[in-house]
């Protein structure tokens, strides 16, 4: 597959889309430069929801700052607070109890299911297949109830704290049994959806070959997560995270980097999340869920990378008298959305939004950065 190259020198017509568009759940502005209704170049402008979370974190006590990161995004709120706590735990050498690690993984994989199902449902809506969309939303509802059961909320669960998880998020036998039963329901429903989805010839023709991004270009543009694995690159940061050392799972890839590959990536990866959750349920250790036996001290910049539903999430900050300094957060969508400017080149304008949303962009995560110019 050849690398897509913009052809701005021959473009005559510009078509604006957004910031409000029926195929986009979140606000961003797209400028499509077309020739004979074929996209030759695209420009995506973000920043409509700008809030400056990192700047707000500056000087806050670390536990309060960790809690604030959960407010960055409603879909991946657990991912942010987990990685923010993980950052301080690395810097302060805090040992997290094994049981807490397993609960964090269960929450992380439930959130991955929640995010992937939302992606599949929204994707089906975008291609005007509401029946498939509702089928996936039904499965997602089971996941949301499980998240609410463990964390007490359906959104922003407040599970992770420095040293482990909140005691109220511990899992007794009844909760573990419900998790086990609901994994069976989810797997059965997901299998049925995937079979029906792939057997629909009209739907397959609508998404096959659309928005294709070559692996070489995806790497060059720092694409991450399922969007990268959909181009055939087997990179999943969970394989490097110590929390996943005891778990067996496969890195799912798809070969073509198009909308079809991105759809199948989320569906097939969801089966791996179910597998991981089942292993956690079967092998969860006994013991406490939070370690409060640690001391605060000043640190240099601490960094932590984890794999979240959309890709690699980066958190870093230093600690000074127990307060956060120099916080930086880099979310997967920051890189992935930029690559989608190239993914839609060569496709018809009617497919442009489908090409862009195939990376599952999250603008509550992305529109939180500020630039500080020091003179």
Coordinates of C-alpha atoms in Angstrom, one line a residue:
X1 CA 0.0 0.0 0.0
X2 CA 1.5 3.3 -1.1
X3 CA 1.9 6.2 1.4
X4 CA -0.8 8.9 1.1
X5 CA 0.6 12.3 0.1
X6 CA -1.4 15.5 0.1
X7 CA -1.8 17.3 -3.2
X8 CA -2.5 20.9 -2.1
X9 CA -1.0 22.4 -5.3
X10 CA -3.9 21.2 -7.4
X11 CA -6.8 21.7 -5.0
X12 CA -9.6 24.0 -6.1
X13 CA -12.5 23.3 -3.7
X14 CA -12.7 23.3 0.1
X15 CA -15.6 21.7 2.0
X16 CA -15.9 22.5 5.7
X17 CA -17.4 19.9 8.2
X18 CA -18.1 20.6 11.8
X19 CA -17.7 21.5 14.5
X20 CA -21.1 19.9 14.7
X21 CA -21.7 16.9 12.4
X22 CA -24.2 14.0 12.8
X23 CA -21.4 11.4 12.4
X24 CA -19.2 13.0 15.0
X25 CA -20.1 12.7 18.7
X26 CA -17.6 15.4 19.7
X27 CA -16.7 18.8 18.4
X28 CA -13.8 19.3 15.9
X29 CA -13.5 21.1 12.6
X30 CA -12.5 19.4 9.4
X31 CA -11.5 21.1 6.2
X32 CA -11.6 18.8 3.2
X33 CA -9.8 19.9 0.0
X34 CA -11.4 18.0 -2.9
X35 CA -11.0 17.5 -6.6
X36 CA -13.9 15.8 -8.4
X37 CA -15.4 14.9 -5.0
X38 CA -12.2 12.9 -4.0
X39 CA -10.4 14.1 -0.9
X40 CA -6.9 15.3 -1.8
X41 CA -6.0 16.9 1.5
X42 CA -7.6 17.3 4.9
X43 CA -7.0 19.5 7.9
X44 CA -8.5 18.8 11.4
X45 CA -8.7 21.5 14.0
X46 CA -9.2 20.6 17.6
X47 CA -9.3 22.6 20.8
X48 CA -13.0 23.5 21.1
X49 CA -13.3 21.9 24.6
X50 CA -10.0 23.2 25.8
X51 CA -9.7 23.2 29.6
X52 CA -6.0 23.1 30.6
X53 CA -6.1 20.2 33.1
X54 CA -2.3 20.0 33.5
X55 CA -2.2 23.7 34.5
X56 CA -5.0 23.1 37.1
X57 CA -3.0 20.2 38.5
X58 CA 0.0 22.4 39.2
X59 CA 0.6 22.7 42.9
X60 CA -2.3 20.4 44.0
X61 CA -1.6 17.7 46.6
X62 CA -0.8 14.5 44.7
X63 CA -3.9 12.6 45.8
X64 CA -6.2 15.5 44.8
X65 CA -4.4 15.8 41.5
X66 CA -4.9 12.1 40.8
X67 CA -8.6 12.4 41.5
X68 CA -8.7 15.4 39.1
X69 CA -7.3 13.3 36.2
X70 CA -10.4 11.1 36.4
X71 CA -12.4 14.1 35.2
X72 CA -10.5 14.4 32.0
X73 CA -12.7 11.8 30.2
X74 CA -15.9 9.9 31.1
X75 CA -15.1 7.0 28.8
X76 CA -11.5 6.3 30.0
X77 CA -11.7 7.9 33.5
X78 CA -10.3 4.8 35.2
X79 CA -7.3 4.7 32.8
X80 CA -6.3 8.3 33.8
X81 CA -6.5 7.9 37.5
X82 CA -4.8 4.5 37.3
X83 CA -1.9 5.9 35.4
X84 CA -1.7 9.0 37.5
X85 CA -1.6 6.9 40.7
X86 CA 0.9 4.6 39.0
X87 CA 3.2 7.5 38.3
X88 CA 3.5 8.5 42.0
X89 CA 3.8 4.8 43.0
X90 CA 6.8 4.4 40.7
X91 CA 8.4 7.6 42.0
X92 CA 7.7 6.9 45.7
X93 CA 8.5 3.2 45.4
X94 CA 5.0 2.2 46.8
X95 CA 4.3 -1.5 46.6
X96 CA 0.7 -2.2 45.5
X97 CA -0.9 -5.3 46.9
X98 CA -1.4 -8.1 44.4
X99 CA -5.2 -8.2 45.0
X100 CA -5.3 -4.5 44.1
X101 CA -3.4 -5.1 40.9
X102 CA -6.0 -7.7 39.9
X103 CA -8.9 -5.4 40.6
X104 CA -7.2 -2.6 38.6
X105 CA -6.8 -5.0 35.7
X106 CA -10.5 -6.1 35.9
X107 CA -11.5 -2.4 35.9
X108 CA -9.1 -1.6 33.1
X109 CA -10.4 -4.4 30.9
X110 CA -14.1 -3.6 31.7
X111 CA -13.3 -0.1 30.6
X112 CA -11.8 -1.4 27.4
X113 CA -15.0 -3.4 26.7
X114 CA -17.0 -0.3 27.5
X115 CA -14.9 1.8 25.1
X116 CA -14.7 -0.8 22.3
X117 CA -18.5 -1.4 22.4
X118 CA -19.2 2.3 22.3
X119 CA -16.9 2.5 19.2
X120 CA -18.7 -0.4 17.5
X121 CA -22.1 1.0 18.3
X122 CA -21.2 4.5 17.1
X123 CA -19.5 3.0 14.0
X124 CA -22.7 1.1 13.1
X125 CA -24.6 4.4 13.6
X126 CA -22.2 6.2 11.2
X127 CA -22.9 3.6 8.5
X128 CA -26.6 3.9 9.2
X129 CA -27.1 0.4 10.7
X130 CA -29.1 1.1 13.8
X131 CA -30.0 -2.5 14.5
X132 CA -26.4 -3.5 14.9
X133 CA -25.8 -0.3 16.9
X134 CA -28.5 -1.2 19.4
X135 CA -27.2 -4.8 19.8
X136 CA -23.8 -3.5 20.9
X137 CA -25.3 -0.9 23.2
X138 CA -27.2 -3.7 24.9
X139 CA -23.9 -5.5 25.5
X140 CA -22.3 -2.2 26.7
X141 CA -25.1 -1.8 29.2
X142 CA -24.0 -5.0 30.9
X143 CA -20.5 -3.7 31.2
X144 CA -21.7 -0.4 32.6
X145 CA -23.6 -2.1 35.3
X146 CA -20.5 -4.1 36.3
X147 CA -18.4 -0.9 36.5
X148 CA -21.1 0.6 38.6
X149 CA -21.2 -2.5 40.9
X150 CA -17.5 -2.3 41.6
X151 CA -16.9 1.5 41.7
X152 CA -20.3 2.8 42.8
X153 CA -20.7 4.9 39.7
X154 CA -21.3 4.2 36.0
X155 CA -18.8 7.0 35.1
X156 CA -15.8 8.1 37.1
X157 CA -15.6 5.1 39.5
X158 CA -12.8 6.5 41.8
X159 CA -11.3 3.0 42.0
X160 CA -7.6 3.6 42.1
X161 CA -5.9 5.4 45.0
X162 CA -2.2 5.7 45.9
X163 CA -1.1 2.3 47.0
X164 CA -4.0 0.3 45.5
X165 CA -7.8 0.6 45.2
X166 CA -10.5 1.9 47.5
X167 CA -11.7 -0.7 50.0
X168 CA -15.3 -0.2 48.7
X169 CA -14.0 -1.5 45.3
X170 CA -13.0 -4.9 46.8
X171 CA -14.6 -7.9 45.2
X172 CA -16.5 -10.4 47.4
X173 CA -17.6 -13.8 46.2
X174 CA -21.0 -12.5 45.0
X175 CA -19.5 -9.8 42.9
X176 CA -16.9 -12.3 41.4
X177 CA -19.7 -14.7 40.6
X178 CA -21.7 -12.0 38.8
X179 CA -18.6 -10.9 36.9
X180 CA -18.1 -14.5 35.8
X181 CA -21.8 -15.0 34.7
X182 CA -21.9 -11.6 32.8
X183 CA -18.6 -12.5 30.9
X184 CA -20.5 -15.5 29.6
X185 CA -23.4 -13.3 28.5
X186 CA -21.1 -10.7 26.9
X187 CA -19.1 -13.3 25.0
X188 CA -22.3 -15.0 23.7
X189 CA -23.7 -11.6 22.5
X190 CA -20.4 -10.4 21.0
X191 CA -20.0 -13.7 19.1
X192 CA -23.5 -13.3 17.7
X193 CA -22.9 -9.7 16.7
X194 CA -19.5 -10.4 15.1
X195 CA -21.0 -13.3 13.0
X196 CA -23.9 -11.2 11.8
X197 CA -21.7 -8.2 11.2
X198 CA -19.2 -10.0 9.0
X199 CA -22.0 -11.9 7.1
X200 CA -23.6 -8.6 6.1
X201 CA -22.3 -8.1 2.5
X202 CA -23.7 -4.6 2.1
X203 CA -22.0 -3.4 5.3
X204 CA -18.7 -5.1 4.4
X205 CA -18.7 -3.5 1.0
X206 CA -19.3 -0.1 2.7
X207 CA -16.3 -0.3 5.0
X208 CA -13.7 -2.4 3.1
X209 CA -10.9 -0.4 1.7
X210 CA -12.2 2.9 3.0
X211 CA -9.8 5.1 5.0
X212 CA -6.8 2.7 4.5
X213 CA -3.6 3.8 6.3
X214 CA -0.4 2.0 5.5
X215 CA 1.6 0.6 8.4
X216 CA 4.7 2.5 7.4
X217 CA 2.8 5.8 7.5
X218 CA 1.0 4.9 10.7
X219 CA 4.4 4.3 12.4
X220 CA 5.7 7.6 11.0
X221 CA 2.7 9.5 12.3
X222 CA 3.0 7.9 15.8
X223 CA -0.3 6.1 15.6
X224 CA -1.0 4.0 18.7
X225 CA -3.3 1.3 20.1
X226 CA -6.0 -0.5 18.0
X227 CA -5.5 2.0 15.2
X228 CA -1.9 1.0 14.9
X229 CA -2.6 -2.7 15.3
X230 CA -5.3 -2.4 12.6
X231 CA -2.4 -1.7 10.1
X232 CA -0.7 -5.0 11.0
X233 CA 1.7 -3.8 13.6
X234 CA 1.7 -6.0 16.7
X235 CA 2.4 -3.5 19.4
X236 CA 0.4 -3.6 22.7
X237 CA 1.9 -1.9 25.7
X238 CA 0.2 -4.4 28.0
X239 CA 3.0 -6.8 27.2
X240 CA 5.5 -4.5 28.9
X241 CA 3.3 -3.6 32.0
X242 CA 4.3 -5.6 35.1
X243 CA 0.6 -5.8 36.1
X244 CA 0.0 -8.1 33.2
X245 CA 2.9 -10.5 33.8
X246 CA 0.6 -13.3 35.1
X247 CA -1.9 -13.0 32.3
X248 CA -2.1 -14.8 29.0
X249 CA -3.6 -13.0 26.0
X250 CA -3.0 -12.5 22.3
X251 CA -2.1 -9.3 20.5
X252 CA -4.8 -8.9 17.9
X253 CA -3.9 -7.4 14.5
X254 CA -5.6 -6.7 11.2
X255 CA -3.7 -6.3 7.9
X256 CA -5.3 -3.5 5.9
X257 CA -5.5 -0.4 8.1
X258 CA -9.0 0.5 6.8
X259 CA -12.3 1.0 8.5
X260 CA -13.1 -2.7 8.3
X261 CA -9.8 -3.6 10.0
X262 CA -10.6 -1.0 12.7
X263 CA -14.0 -2.5 13.3
X264 CA -12.7 -6.0 13.5
X265 CA -9.8 -4.9 15.8
X266 CA -12.3 -3.7 18.5
X267 CA -14.5 -6.7 18.2
X268 CA -11.7 -9.3 18.3
X269 CA -9.8 -7.4 21.0
X270 CA -12.9 -7.5 23.2
X271 CA -12.7 -11.3 23.3
X272 CA -9.1 -10.9 24.7
X273 CA -10.4 -8.6 27.4
X274 CA -13.0 -11.2 28.4
X275 CA -10.2 -13.8 28.6
X276 CA -8.1 -11.5 30.8
X277 CA -11.1 -10.8 33.2
X278 CA -11.8 -14.5 33.5
X279 CA -8.2 -15.2 34.5
X280 CA -8.3 -12.4 37.0
X281 CA -11.6 -13.8 38.5
X282 CA -10.1 -17.3 38.7
X283 CA -6.8 -16.3 40.2
X284 CA -7.4 -13.2 42.3
X285 CA -5.2 -13.3 45.4
X286 CA -6.4 -12.9 49.0
X287 CA -5.1 -10.0 51.1
X288 CA -5.5 -6.3 51.4
X289 CA -6.4 -3.9 48.6
X290 CA -4.5 -0.8 49.6
X291 CA -1.1 -0.1 51.1
X292 CA -0.9 3.0 53.3
X293 CA 2.6 2.2 54.6
X294 CA 4.6 4.6 52.5
X295 CA 6.3 8.0 53.0
X296 CA 6.1 11.1 50.9
X297 CA 9.3 12.7 49.6
X298 CA 10.4 15.0 46.7
X299 CA 11.1 13.4 43.4
X300 CA 12.4 14.3 39.9
X301 CA 10.1 13.9 36.9
X302 CA 8.4 10.5 37.1
X303 CA 7.0 8.9 33.9
X304 CA 4.4 6.1 33.4
X305 CA 3.1 4.6 30.2
X306 CA 0.1 2.2 30.1
X307 CA -2.1 0.7 27.3
X308 CA -5.6 2.1 27.4
X309 CA -8.6 1.4 25.1
X310 CA -7.4 3.9 22.4
X311 CA -3.6 3.3 22.8
X312 CA -0.7 4.5 24.8
X313 CA -1.4 6.9 27.7
X314 CA 1.5 8.9 29.2
X315 CA 1.5 10.7 32.5
X316 CA 4.4 12.4 34.1
X317 CA 5.0 14.9 37.0
X318 CA 7.4 15.6 39.8
X319 CA 6.6 15.9 43.5
X320 CA 7.5 18.8 45.7
X321 CA 6.4 18.8 49.4
X322 CA 3.6 16.3 48.4
X323 CA 2.4 18.5 45.5
X324 CA 2.4 17.9 41.8
X325 CA 4.7 19.9 39.6
X326 CA 5.3 20.0 35.8
X327 CA 2.4 17.6 34.9
X328 CA 2.2 16.4 31.3
X329 CA -0.4 14.1 30.0
X330 CA -0.3 12.6 26.4
X331 CA -3.4 10.8 25.2
X332 CA -3.6 8.4 22.3
X333 CA -6.1 10.6 20.4
X334 CA -3.5 13.4 20.2
X335 CA -1.5 11.3 17.7
X336 CA -4.3 9.2 16.1
X337 CA -6.5 12.1 15.0
X338 CA -3.6 13.7 13.2
X339 CA -3.1 10.5 11.2
X340 CA -6.7 10.5 10.1
X341 CA -6.0 13.6 8.0
X342 CA -4.1 11.2 5.8
X343 CA -6.4 8.3 6.1
X344 CA -9.2 10.0 4.2
X345 CA -7.0 11.1 1.3
X346 CA -8.1 9.4 -1.9
X347 CA -11.6 8.6 -0.6
X348 CA -14.9 10.2 -1.6
X349 CA -16.1 13.1 0.5
X350 CA -19.1 11.0 1.7
X351 CA -16.7 8.6 3.4
X352 CA -14.5 11.3 5.0
X353 CA -16.1 11.4 8.4
X354 CA -16.1 7.6 8.5
X355 CA -12.4 7.6 7.7
X356 CA -11.8 10.1 10.5
X357 CA -13.9 8.5 13.3
X358 CA -12.3 5.1 12.6
X359 CA -9.6 6.0 15.1
X360 CA -12.2 6.5 17.8
X361 CA -11.1 10.1 18.6
X362 CA -11.7 11.3 22.2
X363 CA -11.7 15.1 22.4
X364 CA -12.3 15.4 26.1
X365 CA -9.0 13.6 26.5
X366 CA -7.3 15.6 23.7
X367 CA -8.6 19.1 24.4
X368 CA -7.0 19.5 27.7
X369 CA -3.5 20.7 26.9
X370 CA -2.1 24.3 27.1
X371 CA 1.1 25.7 25.7
X372 CA 3.2 27.8 28.1
X373 CA 5.6 30.1 26.3
X374 CA 8.5 31.1 28.5
X375 CA 10.3 34.3 27.5

